[in-house]
Amino acid sequence: MRIGAYYLGNGNCEFTVWAPTLQEVAVKIVSPKEHLIPMEKDEWGYWKATASGIEPGTHYYYKLEENKERPDPASKYQPKGVHGPSEVIDNSTFAWNDADWSGVPLDEWIIYELHVGTFTPEGTFEAMIPRLSTLRDLGVNAIEIMPIGQFPGDRNWGYDGVYPFAVQDSYGGPEGFKKLVDACHQHGISVILDVVYNHLGPEGNYFRDFSPYYFNARYFGEWGDAMNFDHDYSYGVRNFCLENAVCFFQEYHIDALRLDAIQGIYDLGAKHFLQELADTIHHLSQEQGRKLYITAESDLNDVRVIRPKEVGGCGIDAQWNDDFHHSVHTLLTGEDDRYYSDFGKLEQLEKSYREGFVYSGQFAPNRKRHHGSDSTQEPGYRFIVFTQTHDQIGNRVLAERIAKLVSLEGLKLGAGAVFLSAFIPFLFMGEEYGEDAPFFYFISHSDKELIEIIRKSKQEEFKAFAGRGEAPDPQSPDTFNKCKLKWEQRNEGKHKVLWEFYQQLIQFRRTLPALKELDKKRLEVSSVEADKILFLRRWNEGSQIFSVMNFNQKDVTFTANVPSGNWRKILDSADTKWMGSGSTLPESLEPGKELTIKPQSFALYEIAG
C-alpha cells in the first residue's frame, strides 16, 4: 500500500496515512493557503484523499480527531525539522543520468562507510561530490551512508531519526541526495543506505498519535520502543517499512540497504519481516532489471539471516562480521575489556578466515551463554569485514579510531588482514589515510529533559572505561566539530604512505584472481599461537597467493610451508617504501627455508607464471 503524499502532476496530490483506530483524520494544508481536506478510511485503516490545487512545496499536517496536528509519518521532506509541517515534493522532475547504470556486483564491493555531516566541512550531500573521484582513485566502488532519515536538529548519527522517508534537511534534502546518488553512479560507485527498522527516535515521534500499534510492548527495545512486526495490526507497520525500502530504491536509485541491528527486529510470525523484505526487493530487482541488495548488521551469528529462503533462511545478501573485527582488534591492541574478553587468540582469526563466524555454538564468557551457528558452508561474499566502524569507534569513551591505538605498522597489518580475506572489505571514512579525529556520539535535540537523559545514559555506558578520560557532552557543537575529517591529511607524510598502501592492496584485490574470487574452499590458513604468526594461502584459476602475518611485537622466525613454484614477493608492509624499518624477507620463497619476519608486519607472495 502506497503511503504518504504522492504528487500526481497538474496540481493533484494523493494523501494516504495509516491510522486504523482513529475515527476522523483530515489533511490540513498550512501553506501557501490554509485549508482542510477531509479523508476517507478504508477497511485496512488507511485514510485517503486526492486533492487538486496542491503543488510541490505545499506544507501540510494531518489533523487527528479535531485536536492534534501532526507531520506525516511517511513524510518525504521535513524542511522545518521533526516538529514542523511535511512538504509535498515531486519526485518526477529530477534529471537522472544513470540510465545505463547496472550497479557493482556484491562480490566486487570495496565498501566505504561515511557520515554525511562529518565527511566534509559543509556536511552536505553536494559537498561530498567533489571527493568521489578521490574515492574512486583509491579503489572504492561502494559507499555506505549512515542514516539520513529526518532527525532532530542538524547533528546526529542518524539512528534516532523519526521520519524514515524524509531525507535530512540539513544534509540537502531529497534533491541533494539525488544529486549525490547520480554523481556516484557516474563515478562507478554503488550507494548503500543505512536504514533503521528496529525502533524510532524519541524526539518528534508522534507515531502513537496515529496508532499505538506501531509499537509492540511485548518486546523490550534496547534503543526505544520495539516496532510491531508480529502482533495486532502489524500489517500496517510491515507495510510502512517495506514501502520505505522500495521508496529509496525507486525514487532515489540507491543500490543496496544496510539494515541496522536486526537483532532488535522482533518477529515470531510465520514469515519473518526480513524474509518479506528480501522477497520484496528481489521482485523489485526483477522489475528494474538490475540486482538490488540487502545487507545487515546482526549480533546473533545466525546463518539463517544470510541463507536463501529455500533452505529456511531470510535471504539477506550479506552481513557484518563482528567476530572478524574483534579478532583482529584484540590481536593489534591487546585490549581485553567488554566483549573483547571473548577474543584475543590467533586461532580465532584463523577460524574466522576459514569459516566466517568465530563463535559457532561455543560458550562465550562475556555473553555468559552459548553463541552463534556454524557458517562453514556460507560463501565468503556473505560476510563484510573491517578493522573499524562508526560503532566500534563511537562506543569508546574517547572515540579513538584504530589510528590512535596502534602504530603505523599495526594499521598496515590490519589493512592486510581485511583485504587478503575471502570476504567483502569495508573501510570507515578516513581509515585509508590514518585519520586521527575522533568519532564521538553526538546529538542536537531541543528537549532539555531528553538531552539530560542521554548524557546520563552515555556516562553509565562509559563506566567500563573508568580512568581513561571523560567523554565530551554529546549535545555540544564542539563535540560534533571535532569529528570532522581532516581530509588534507591524506597528502602528508605517513598519511599519504598509508593511503597509497590501501590503494595498492585494493588494486591487488581487484586484479589478482586468487584474491578477487571470494571462495573459502580455495583457501588454506594456519597459525602458531605462541609466535602470533598466521599463514594464508588462496588460489583460483592458476593464480596463487601466500601471505604471512606477524601479530607479534618482535621478530619471528618461521619455515615457509608452501607448494613448489616460482613464488615472488609483491608486497611487504615492512619495506622502507611503506615507512617500515626494512624487510628481512626474501624476494622469492623456497619451501622449507627458515625465514624471519619483522614485528607487526605481513608479506604477500604470488606464484609468478
Coordinates of C-alpha atoms in Angstrom, one line a residue:
M1 CA 0.0 0.0 0.0
R2 CA 1.5 3.3 -1.1
I3 CA 1.6 5.8 1.8
G4 CA 2.5 9.5 2.3
A5 CA 1.9 12.3 -0.1
Y6 CA 2.3 11.4 -3.8
Y7 CA 2.2 14.2 -6.3
L8 CA 0.3 13.1 -9.4
G9 CA 1.0 16.1 -11.6
N10 CA -1.2 19.0 -12.7
G11 CA -1.7 20.2 -9.2
N12 CA -3.2 16.9 -8.0
C13 CA -1.9 15.0 -4.9
E14 CA -2.8 11.8 -3.3
F15 CA -2.5 11.6 0.5
T16 CA -2.5 8.2 2.4
V17 CA -1.9 7.6 6.1
W18 CA -2.4 4.6 8.3
A19 CA -4.4 5.2 11.5
P20 CA -6.6 2.2 12.0
T21 CA -8.2 3.1 15.3
L22 CA -9.0 6.8 14.7
Q23 CA -12.4 8.0 13.9
E24 CA -11.5 11.1 12.0
V25 CA -8.5 12.3 10.0
A26 CA -8.0 15.2 7.6
V27 CA -5.2 16.8 5.7
K28 CA -4.5 20.3 7.0
I29 CA -2.8 22.5 4.4
V30 CA -0.9 25.2 6.2
S31 CA 0.8 26.9 3.2
P32 CA 0.5 28.5 0.7
K33 CA -3.1 28.8 1.8
E34 CA -4.6 27.2 4.9
H35 CA -7.5 24.8 4.4
L36 CA -8.7 21.4 5.4
I37 CA -9.2 18.3 3.2
P38 CA -11.4 15.5 4.6
M39 CA -10.2 11.9 4.2
E40 CA -11.9 8.6 4.0
K41 CA -10.9 5.4 5.8
D42 CA -10.7 2.0 4.0
E43 CA -11.2 -1.4 5.5
W44 CA -7.5 -1.7 6.4
G45 CA -7.4 1.5 8.4
Y46 CA -5.8 3.7 5.7
W47 CA -7.1 7.2 5.4
K48 CA -7.0 8.6 1.8
A49 CA -7.8 11.8 -0.1
T50 CA -6.9 13.0 -3.6
A51 CA -6.9 16.8 -3.8
S52 CA -6.5 19.4 -6.5
G53 CA -4.7 22.7 -6.3
I54 CA -1.8 21.1 -4.4
E55 CA 1.6 21.9 -5.9
P56 CA 5.1 20.8 -4.9
G57 CA 6.2 22.9 -1.9
T58 CA 2.9 22.7 -0.2
H59 CA 3.2 22.3 3.6
Y60 CA 0.7 20.1 5.5
Y61 CA -0.1 18.3 8.7
Y62 CA -2.6 15.6 9.4
K63 CA -5.4 16.7 11.7
L64 CA -6.3 13.8 14.0
E65 CA -9.8 13.8 15.5
E66 CA -10.0 17.6 15.7
N67 CA -7.4 18.1 18.4
K68 CA -4.0 17.2 17.1
E69 CA -1.9 18.3 14.2
R70 CA 1.0 16.0 13.3
P71 CA 3.5 15.7 10.5
D72 CA 3.1 12.8 8.1
P73 CA 4.7 9.6 9.4
A74 CA 5.7 8.9 5.8
S75 CA 6.7 12.5 5.0
K76 CA 9.2 12.8 2.2
Y77 CA 10.6 16.1 3.4
Q78 CA 10.6 18.0 6.7
P79 CA 12.1 21.4 5.8
K80 CA 11.4 22.8 9.3
G81 CA 12.6 19.8 11.3
V82 CA 10.8 17.0 13.1
H83 CA 8.1 19.1 14.7
G84 CA 7.3 21.2 11.6
P85 CA 4.9 20.5 8.7
S86 CA 5.6 18.0 6.0
E87 CA 6.2 19.1 2.4
V88 CA 4.8 17.8 -0.8
I89 CA 7.6 17.0 -3.3
D90 CA 7.6 16.0 -6.9
N91 CA 10.0 13.1 -7.5
S92 CA 9.5 13.0 -11.3
T93 CA 11.4 16.2 -12.1
F94 CA 15.0 15.2 -11.3
A95 CA 17.1 14.7 -14.5
W96 CA 18.9 11.4 -13.8
N97 CA 22.0 10.5 -15.8
D98 CA 22.3 6.9 -14.8
A99 CA 20.0 5.1 -17.3
D100 CA 22.9 2.7 -18.2
W101 CA 23.9 2.0 -14.6
S102 CA 23.6 -1.6 -13.5
G103 CA 25.5 -1.5 -10.2
V104 CA 28.6 -3.2 -8.8
P105 CA 28.2 -6.9 -8.1
L106 CA 28.2 -7.8 -4.4
D107 CA 31.4 -9.9 -4.5
E108 CA 33.3 -7.0 -6.0
W109 CA 32.4 -4.4 -3.4
I110 CA 35.0 -2.3 -1.7
I111 CA 32.8 -0.5 0.9
Y112 CA 33.5 2.9 2.4
E113 CA 31.2 3.9 5.3
L114 CA 30.7 7.6 5.9
H115 CA 28.7 10.1 7.9
V116 CA 27.4 13.0 5.8
G117 CA 27.7 15.6 8.5
T118 CA 31.4 15.0 9.3
F119 CA 32.7 13.8 5.9
T120 CA 33.1 17.4 4.7
P121 CA 33.3 20.9 6.4
E122 CA 29.9 21.7 4.9
G123 CA 28.3 18.4 6.0
T124 CA 26.0 18.1 2.9
F125 CA 25.4 15.7 0.1
E126 CA 26.6 18.1 -2.6
A127 CA 29.8 18.8 -0.7
M128 CA 30.6 15.1 -1.0
I129 CA 30.5 15.0 -4.8
P130 CA 34.0 16.6 -5.4
R131 CA 35.5 13.9 -3.2
L132 CA 34.1 11.0 -5.2
S133 CA 37.0 11.0 -7.7
T134 CA 39.5 10.6 -4.9
L135 CA 37.5 7.6 -3.5
R136 CA 37.3 6.1 -7.0
D137 CA 41.1 6.6 -7.4
L138 CA 41.6 4.8 -4.1
G139 CA 39.6 1.9 -5.5
V140 CA 36.3 2.3 -3.6
N141 CA 33.3 1.2 -5.6
A142 CA 30.5 1.3 -2.9
I143 CA 29.8 3.9 -0.3
E144 CA 27.7 3.1 2.7
I145 CA 25.9 6.2 4.1
M146 CA 24.9 6.4 7.7
P147 CA 21.1 7.0 8.2
I148 CA 19.7 10.1 6.6
G149 CA 16.0 9.9 7.8
Q150 CA 15.0 13.2 9.4
F151 CA 16.4 13.5 12.9
P152 CA 16.1 16.4 15.4
G153 CA 18.4 19.4 14.8
D154 CA 21.4 19.1 12.4
R155 CA 23.9 17.0 14.4
N156 CA 23.2 13.3 14.9
W157 CA 24.5 9.8 14.0
G158 CA 21.1 9.2 12.4
Y159 CA 20.0 6.1 14.3
D160 CA 17.3 8.0 16.3
G161 CA 15.7 9.5 13.2
V162 CA 11.9 9.7 13.3
Y163 CA 10.8 10.2 9.7
P164 CA 12.4 7.3 7.7
F165 CA 11.1 8.5 4.3
A166 CA 12.2 12.2 4.8
V167 CA 15.8 12.9 3.7
Q168 CA 17.5 15.1 6.3
D169 CA 17.0 18.8 5.6
S170 CA 20.4 19.9 6.9
Y171 CA 22.2 17.5 4.6
G172 CA 20.4 18.9 1.5
G173 CA 17.1 17.2 1.5
P174 CA 15.7 15.0 -1.4
E175 CA 17.2 17.0 -4.2
G176 CA 20.7 16.9 -2.7
F177 CA 20.6 13.2 -2.1
K178 CA 19.5 12.5 -5.7
K179 CA 22.4 14.6 -6.9
L180 CA 24.9 12.6 -4.8
V181 CA 23.5 9.2 -5.9
D182 CA 23.6 10.3 -9.6
A183 CA 27.2 11.5 -9.2
C184 CA 28.2 8.3 -7.5
H185 CA 26.9 6.3 -10.4
Q186 CA 28.8 8.5 -12.9
H187 CA 31.9 7.6 -10.9
G188 CA 31.1 3.8 -10.9
I189 CA 30.2 3.8 -7.2
S190 CA 27.2 2.0 -5.8
V191 CA 25.3 3.6 -2.9
I192 CA 24.3 1.6 0.2
L193 CA 21.9 3.3 2.5
D194 CA 21.8 2.6 6.2
V195 CA 18.2 2.2 7.5
V196 CA 16.7 1.6 10.9
Y197 CA 13.7 -0.7 11.3
N198 CA 14.2 -1.8 14.9
H199 CA 13.0 1.4 16.5
L200 CA 12.2 5.1 16.0
G201 CA 13.9 8.0 17.8
P202 CA 12.3 9.8 20.8
E203 CA 12.0 13.5 19.8
G204 CA 9.4 14.2 17.2
N205 CA 8.0 10.7 17.4
Y206 CA 4.2 11.3 17.0
F207 CA 3.5 7.8 15.7
R208 CA 1.4 6.7 18.7
D209 CA -1.0 9.6 17.9
F210 CA -1.8 7.8 14.6
S211 CA -1.8 4.3 16.2
P212 CA -0.4 2.7 19.3
Y213 CA 0.0 -0.4 17.2
Y214 CA 3.2 1.0 15.6
F215 CA 5.0 -0.5 18.6
N216 CA 4.9 -3.8 20.5
A217 CA 5.1 -3.6 24.3
R218 CA 5.8 -7.3 24.5
Y219 CA 9.4 -6.8 23.4
F220 CA 12.0 -4.7 25.1
G221 CA 13.8 -2.4 22.6
E222 CA 17.3 -1.5 23.6
W223 CA 17.2 1.8 21.8
G224 CA 13.5 2.6 22.1
D225 CA 10.1 1.0 21.7
A226 CA 10.2 -2.1 19.5
M227 CA 8.4 -1.8 16.2
N228 CA 5.4 -4.1 15.9
F229 CA 6.1 -6.7 13.2
D230 CA 4.1 -9.7 14.6
H231 CA 1.1 -8.6 16.8
D232 CA -2.3 -7.0 16.2
Y233 CA -2.3 -4.6 13.3
S234 CA 1.3 -5.4 12.4
Y235 CA 0.5 -5.4 8.7
G236 CA 0.5 -1.6 8.8
V237 CA 4.0 -1.5 10.3
R238 CA 5.4 -4.1 8.0
N239 CA 3.9 -2.2 5.0
F240 CA 5.4 1.1 6.4
C241 CA 8.9 -0.4 6.4
L242 CA 8.6 -2.2 3.1
E243 CA 7.4 0.9 1.4
N244 CA 10.3 2.8 2.9
A245 CA 12.8 0.4 1.4
V246 CA 11.1 0.5 -2.0
C247 CA 10.9 4.3 -1.9
F248 CA 14.7 4.6 -1.7
F249 CA 15.3 2.1 -4.4
Q250 CA 12.8 3.5 -6.8
E251 CA 12.9 7.2 -6.2
Y252 CA 16.5 7.7 -5.2
H253 CA 18.1 5.0 -7.3
I254 CA 20.2 3.5 -4.4
D255 CA 21.8 0.1 -4.9
A256 CA 21.6 -1.5 -1.5
L257 CA 20.3 -1.2 2.0
R258 CA 22.2 -1.8 5.2
L259 CA 19.8 -2.8 8.0
D260 CA 20.8 -1.6 11.4
A261 CA 20.9 -4.0 14.3
I262 CA 18.5 -6.6 13.1
Q263 CA 18.6 -8.4 16.5
G264 CA 16.3 -5.7 17.5
I265 CA 13.7 -6.6 14.9
Y266 CA 11.4 -9.0 16.8
D267 CA 9.1 -11.1 14.7
L268 CA 7.6 -14.5 15.8
G269 CA 5.2 -14.6 12.8
A270 CA 5.2 -17.4 10.2
K271 CA 7.0 -15.3 7.7
H272 CA 9.7 -13.1 9.3
F273 CA 9.8 -9.5 8.2
L274 CA 13.3 -9.8 6.9
Q275 CA 12.3 -12.6 4.6
E276 CA 9.3 -10.5 3.3
L277 CA 11.7 -7.5 2.8
A278 CA 14.1 -9.7 0.9
D279 CA 11.3 -11.1 -1.3
T280 CA 10.0 -7.6 -2.0
I281 CA 13.4 -6.3 -3.1
H282 CA 14.0 -9.4 -5.1
H283 CA 10.8 -8.7 -7.1
L284 CA 11.8 -5.1 -7.4
S285 CA 15.2 -6.2 -8.8
Q286 CA 13.4 -8.2 -11.5
E287 CA 11.2 -5.2 -12.4
Q288 CA 14.2 -2.8 -12.6
G289 CA 16.4 -5.3 -14.5
R290 CA 19.4 -4.8 -12.1
K291 CA 20.4 -6.6 -8.9
L292 CA 19.5 -4.7 -5.7
Y293 CA 21.0 -5.9 -2.4
I294 CA 20.2 -6.0 1.3
T295 CA 23.0 -6.2 3.9
A296 CA 22.5 -6.3 7.6
E297 CA 24.2 -5.7 11.0
S298 CA 23.5 -8.6 13.3
D299 CA 24.7 -9.5 16.8
L300 CA 23.4 -13.1 16.5
N301 CA 25.9 -15.0 14.4
D302 CA 22.9 -16.7 12.9
V303 CA 23.4 -18.1 9.4
R304 CA 19.6 -18.1 8.9
V305 CA 19.9 -14.4 8.2
I306 CA 22.1 -14.9 5.1
R307 CA 20.8 -18.3 3.9
P308 CA 18.3 -18.4 1.0
K309 CA 14.7 -18.8 1.9
E310 CA 14.6 -22.1 0.0
V311 CA 16.7 -23.6 2.9
G312 CA 14.9 -21.8 5.7
G313 CA 16.8 -18.5 5.6
C314 CA 15.8 -14.9 5.4
G315 CA 17.6 -14.3 2.1
I316 CA 19.7 -11.3 3.2
D317 CA 22.6 -10.9 0.8
A318 CA 25.4 -10.3 3.3
Q319 CA 26.0 -9.3 6.9
W320 CA 28.7 -7.6 9.0
N321 CA 31.0 -10.0 10.7
D322 CA 31.9 -8.5 14.1
D323 CA 33.8 -11.7 15.1
F324 CA 36.4 -10.9 12.5
H325 CA 36.8 -7.3 13.7
H326 CA 37.1 -8.4 17.4
S327 CA 39.7 -11.0 16.5
V328 CA 41.9 -8.5 14.6
H329 CA 41.3 -5.7 17.1
T330 CA 42.4 -7.7 20.1
L331 CA 45.5 -9.0 18.4
L332 CA 46.5 -5.5 17.3
T333 CA 45.7 -3.6 20.5
G334 CA 45.9 -6.2 23.3
E335 CA 42.5 -4.9 24.7
D336 CA 40.5 -7.5 26.6
D337 CA 37.7 -5.5 28.2
R338 CA 33.9 -5.7 27.4
Y339 CA 33.1 -8.0 24.5
Y340 CA 36.8 -8.2 23.6
S341 CA 37.3 -10.5 26.6
D342 CA 35.8 -13.3 24.4
F343 CA 38.7 -12.8 21.9
G344 CA 42.5 -12.4 21.7
K345 CA 43.7 -15.7 20.3
L346 CA 45.2 -16.1 16.9
E347 CA 43.3 -19.3 16.4
Q348 CA 40.1 -17.3 16.4
L349 CA 41.2 -15.2 13.5
E350 CA 42.3 -18.4 11.8
K351 CA 38.9 -19.8 12.2
S352 CA 37.2 -16.6 11.0
Y353 CA 39.2 -16.8 7.8
R354 CA 38.3 -20.4 7.3
E355 CA 34.6 -20.2 8.3
G356 CA 33.3 -16.7 8.9
F357 CA 32.0 -16.7 12.5
V358 CA 34.3 -17.4 15.4
Y359 CA 31.5 -18.3 17.8
S360 CA 29.5 -21.1 16.1
G361 CA 27.8 -22.5 19.2
Q362 CA 30.5 -22.4 21.8
F363 CA 30.2 -20.7 25.2
A364 CA 31.1 -17.0 25.1
P365 CA 32.3 -16.0 28.6
N366 CA 31.4 -12.3 28.2
R367 CA 27.9 -13.1 26.9
K368 CA 27.6 -15.9 29.6
R369 CA 25.9 -18.2 27.1
H370 CA 26.5 -20.3 24.1
H371 CA 26.6 -18.2 21.0
G372 CA 26.4 -18.5 17.2
S373 CA 25.9 -21.0 14.5
D374 CA 28.2 -22.8 12.0
S375 CA 29.0 -20.7 9.0
T376 CA 31.4 -23.1 7.3
Q377 CA 29.2 -23.6 4.2
E378 CA 28.3 -19.9 3.7
P379 CA 30.2 -18.3 0.8
G380 CA 32.7 -15.5 1.5
Y381 CA 30.7 -12.8 -0.1
R382 CA 28.0 -13.2 2.6
F383 CA 30.4 -11.6 5.1
I384 CA 31.6 -8.0 5.4
V385 CA 34.8 -7.5 7.4
F386 CA 36.6 -4.4 8.8
T387 CA 39.0 -3.1 11.4
Q388 CA 36.7 -0.3 12.5
T389 CA 33.2 1.1 12.1
H390 CA 31.3 4.0 13.5
D391 CA 30.1 1.8 16.4
Q392 CA 33.5 0.4 17.3
I393 CA 34.9 3.9 17.4
G394 CA 32.0 5.9 18.9
N395 CA 31.3 3.4 21.6
R396 CA 34.6 4.1 23.3
V397 CA 34.8 6.9 25.9
L398 CA 37.3 8.9 23.9
A399 CA 36.1 7.7 20.5
E400 CA 39.6 6.8 19.3
R401 CA 40.0 5.4 15.8
I402 CA 42.4 2.5 15.4
A403 CA 45.0 5.0 14.2
K404 CA 45.2 6.3 17.8
L405 CA 45.5 2.9 19.3
V406 CA 48.2 1.2 17.2
S407 CA 51.3 2.1 15.2
L408 CA 51.6 2.6 11.5
E409 CA 52.8 -1.0 11.3
G410 CA 49.7 -2.1 13.1
L411 CA 47.5 -0.1 10.7
K412 CA 49.1 -1.7 7.7
L413 CA 48.8 -5.2 9.2
G414 CA 45.1 -4.6 10.0
A415 CA 44.5 -3.5 6.4
G416 CA 46.2 -6.6 5.1
A417 CA 44.2 -8.8 7.3
V418 CA 41.0 -7.4 5.8
F419 CA 41.9 -7.2 2.2
L420 CA 43.6 -10.6 1.9
S421 CA 40.4 -12.3 3.3
A422 CA 37.8 -14.1 1.2
F423 CA 35.2 -11.6 2.5
I424 CA 33.9 -8.2 1.4
P425 CA 36.2 -5.5 2.7
F426 CA 34.9 -2.4 4.5
L427 CA 36.6 0.9 5.5
F428 CA 35.3 3.7 7.8
M429 CA 35.9 7.1 6.3
G430 CA 39.4 8.4 6.8
E431 CA 40.8 5.0 7.7
E432 CA 42.6 4.8 4.4
Y433 CA 45.0 7.6 5.4
G434 CA 45.0 7.1 9.2
E435 CA 42.6 9.8 10.2
D436 CA 43.1 10.6 13.8
A437 CA 40.0 12.7 14.5
P438 CA 37.6 11.0 17.0
F439 CA 34.1 10.0 16.1
F440 CA 32.1 10.8 19.2
Y441 CA 28.4 10.1 19.7
F442 CA 26.7 13.5 19.1
I443 CA 23.1 14.9 19.1
S444 CA 21.3 18.2 18.7
H445 CA 18.0 17.7 20.4
S446 CA 15.7 20.5 21.6
D447 CA 14.1 18.6 24.5
K448 CA 16.2 19.5 27.6
E449 CA 14.9 16.6 29.6
L450 CA 15.8 14.2 26.8
I451 CA 19.3 15.7 26.5
E452 CA 19.9 15.1 30.2
I453 CA 18.7 11.5 29.9
I454 CA 21.1 10.9 27.0
R455 CA 24.0 12.5 28.9
K456 CA 23.4 10.2 31.9
S457 CA 23.0 7.2 29.7
K458 CA 26.3 7.7 28.0
Q459 CA 28.0 8.3 31.3
E460 CA 26.6 5.0 32.6
E461 CA 27.7 3.2 29.4
F462 CA 31.3 4.6 29.7
K463 CA 31.8 3.4 33.2
A464 CA 33.6 0.4 31.6
F465 CA 36.3 2.9 30.6
A466 CA 36.9 4.3 34.1
G467 CA 40.2 6.0 34.3
R468 CA 40.7 6.5 30.6
G469 CA 39.2 10.0 30.4
E470 CA 35.9 11.9 30.3
A471 CA 33.5 11.7 27.4
P472 CA 32.5 15.1 26.0
D473 CA 29.0 16.4 26.0
P474 CA 27.1 14.8 23.1
Q475 CA 24.9 17.9 22.8
S476 CA 27.8 20.3 22.3
P477 CA 28.5 21.6 18.8
D478 CA 32.2 21.3 19.7
T479 CA 31.9 17.6 20.1
F480 CA 30.5 17.3 16.6
N481 CA 33.0 19.6 15.0
K482 CA 35.9 17.6 16.5
C483 CA 34.7 14.6 14.5
K484 CA 35.0 16.3 11.0
L485 CA 37.6 14.7 8.8
K486 CA 40.9 16.4 8.3
W487 CA 40.8 15.4 4.6
E488 CA 44.0 17.2 3.7
Q489 CA 46.0 14.8 5.9
R490 CA 45.9 12.2 3.1
N491 CA 48.6 14.2 1.2
E492 CA 51.0 14.4 4.1
G493 CA 53.8 12.1 5.5
K494 CA 52.7 8.8 6.9
H495 CA 49.0 9.5 6.0
K496 CA 50.0 9.7 2.3
V497 CA 52.0 6.5 2.6
L498 CA 49.1 4.7 4.2
W499 CA 46.7 6.0 1.5
E500 CA 48.9 4.6 -1.2
F501 CA 49.3 1.3 0.8
Y502 CA 45.5 0.9 0.8
Q503 CA 45.4 1.8 -2.9
Q504 CA 47.9 -1.0 -3.6
L505 CA 46.0 -3.5 -1.5
I506 CA 42.7 -2.7 -3.3
Q507 CA 44.4 -3.0 -6.7
F508 CA 45.7 -6.4 -5.8
R509 CA 42.2 -7.3 -4.5
R510 CA 40.6 -6.4 -7.8
T511 CA 43.2 -7.8 -10.2
L512 CA 44.6 -11.0 -8.7
P513 CA 42.2 -13.9 -9.4
A514 CA 43.2 -15.6 -6.2
L515 CA 42.1 -12.6 -4.2
K516 CA 39.2 -11.5 -6.4
E517 CA 37.3 -14.7 -6.1
L518 CA 35.7 -14.9 -2.6
D519 CA 36.0 -18.6 -2.3
K520 CA 36.6 -20.0 1.2
K521 CA 37.0 -23.5 -0.2
R522 CA 40.1 -22.4 -2.1
L523 CA 41.9 -21.3 1.0
E524 CA 44.3 -22.7 3.5
V525 CA 45.0 -21.0 6.8
S526 CA 47.1 -22.0 9.8
S527 CA 48.7 -20.2 12.7
V528 CA 51.2 -20.6 15.5
E529 CA 49.7 -19.2 18.7
A530 CA 52.9 -18.9 20.7
D531 CA 54.5 -16.8 17.9
K532 CA 51.3 -14.9 17.0
I533 CA 52.0 -15.7 13.3
L534 CA 49.4 -16.7 10.7
F535 CA 49.8 -18.2 7.2
L536 CA 47.2 -17.7 4.5
R537 CA 47.2 -19.3 1.0
R538 CA 44.5 -18.7 -1.6
W539 CA 44.2 -19.8 -5.2
N540 CA 42.0 -19.5 -8.3
E541 CA 42.4 -20.1 -12.0
G542 CA 46.1 -20.7 -11.9
S543 CA 46.6 -17.7 -9.6
Q544 CA 48.0 -18.4 -6.1
I545 CA 48.9 -16.1 -3.2
F546 CA 50.6 -16.8 0.1
S547 CA 50.8 -14.4 3.0
V548 CA 52.5 -14.5 6.3
M549 CA 51.2 -12.1 9.0
N550 CA 53.1 -11.4 12.2
F551 CA 50.9 -10.1 15.0
N552 CA 53.8 -10.3 17.4
Q553 CA 55.7 -7.2 18.8
K554 CA 59.0 -8.9 17.9
D555 CA 60.8 -10.6 15.1
V556 CA 59.6 -14.2 14.4
T557 CA 61.5 -16.9 12.6
F558 CA 59.4 -19.4 10.7
T559 CA 59.6 -22.0 7.9
A560 CA 57.7 -21.4 4.8
N561 CA 55.4 -24.3 4.2
V562 CA 54.3 -23.5 0.6
P563 CA 53.8 -25.7 -2.5
S564 CA 56.7 -25.7 -5.0
G565 CA 56.6 -22.9 -7.5
N566 CA 58.1 -19.6 -8.5
W567 CA 56.9 -17.5 -5.6
R568 CA 57.8 -13.8 -5.8
K569 CA 57.1 -11.1 -3.2
I570 CA 54.7 -8.4 -4.4
L571 CA 54.1 -6.5 -1.1
D572 CA 55.8 -6.3 2.2
S573 CA 54.5 -3.9 4.8
A574 CA 57.9 -3.7 6.5
D575 CA 59.6 -2.2 3.4
T576 CA 61.0 1.3 3.7
K577 CA 58.7 2.2 0.8
W578 CA 55.9 2.0 3.3
M579 CA 57.8 3.7 6.1
G580 CA 58.7 0.3 7.6
S581 CA 62.0 -0.5 9.2
G582 CA 63.1 -2.6 6.3
S583 CA 62.1 -6.1 5.3
T584 CA 64.0 -9.2 6.3
L585 CA 62.1 -11.5 4.0
P586 CA 63.5 -12.6 0.6
E587 CA 62.1 -11.6 -2.8
S588 CA 61.3 -15.2 -3.6
L589 CA 60.2 -18.1 -1.5
E590 CA 61.6 -21.6 -1.3
P591 CA 59.7 -24.3 0.5
G592 CA 61.2 -25.4 3.8
K593 CA 63.6 -22.5 4.2
E594 CA 63.9 -20.7 7.5
L595 CA 62.9 -17.0 7.4
T596 CA 62.4 -14.1 9.7
I597 CA 59.6 -11.5 9.6
K598 CA 59.5 -8.1 11.2
P599 CA 57.1 -7.3 14.1
Q600 CA 53.5 -6.4 13.3
S601 CA 54.1 -6.8 9.6
F602 CA 52.9 -9.0 6.7
A603 CA 54.2 -10.0 3.3
L604 CA 52.3 -11.1 0.2
Y605 CA 53.8 -13.5 -2.3
E606 CA 52.4 -14.6 -5.7
I607 CA 53.2 -17.5 -8.0
A608 CA 54.9 -16.0 -11.0
G609 CA 53.7 -17.6 -14.1

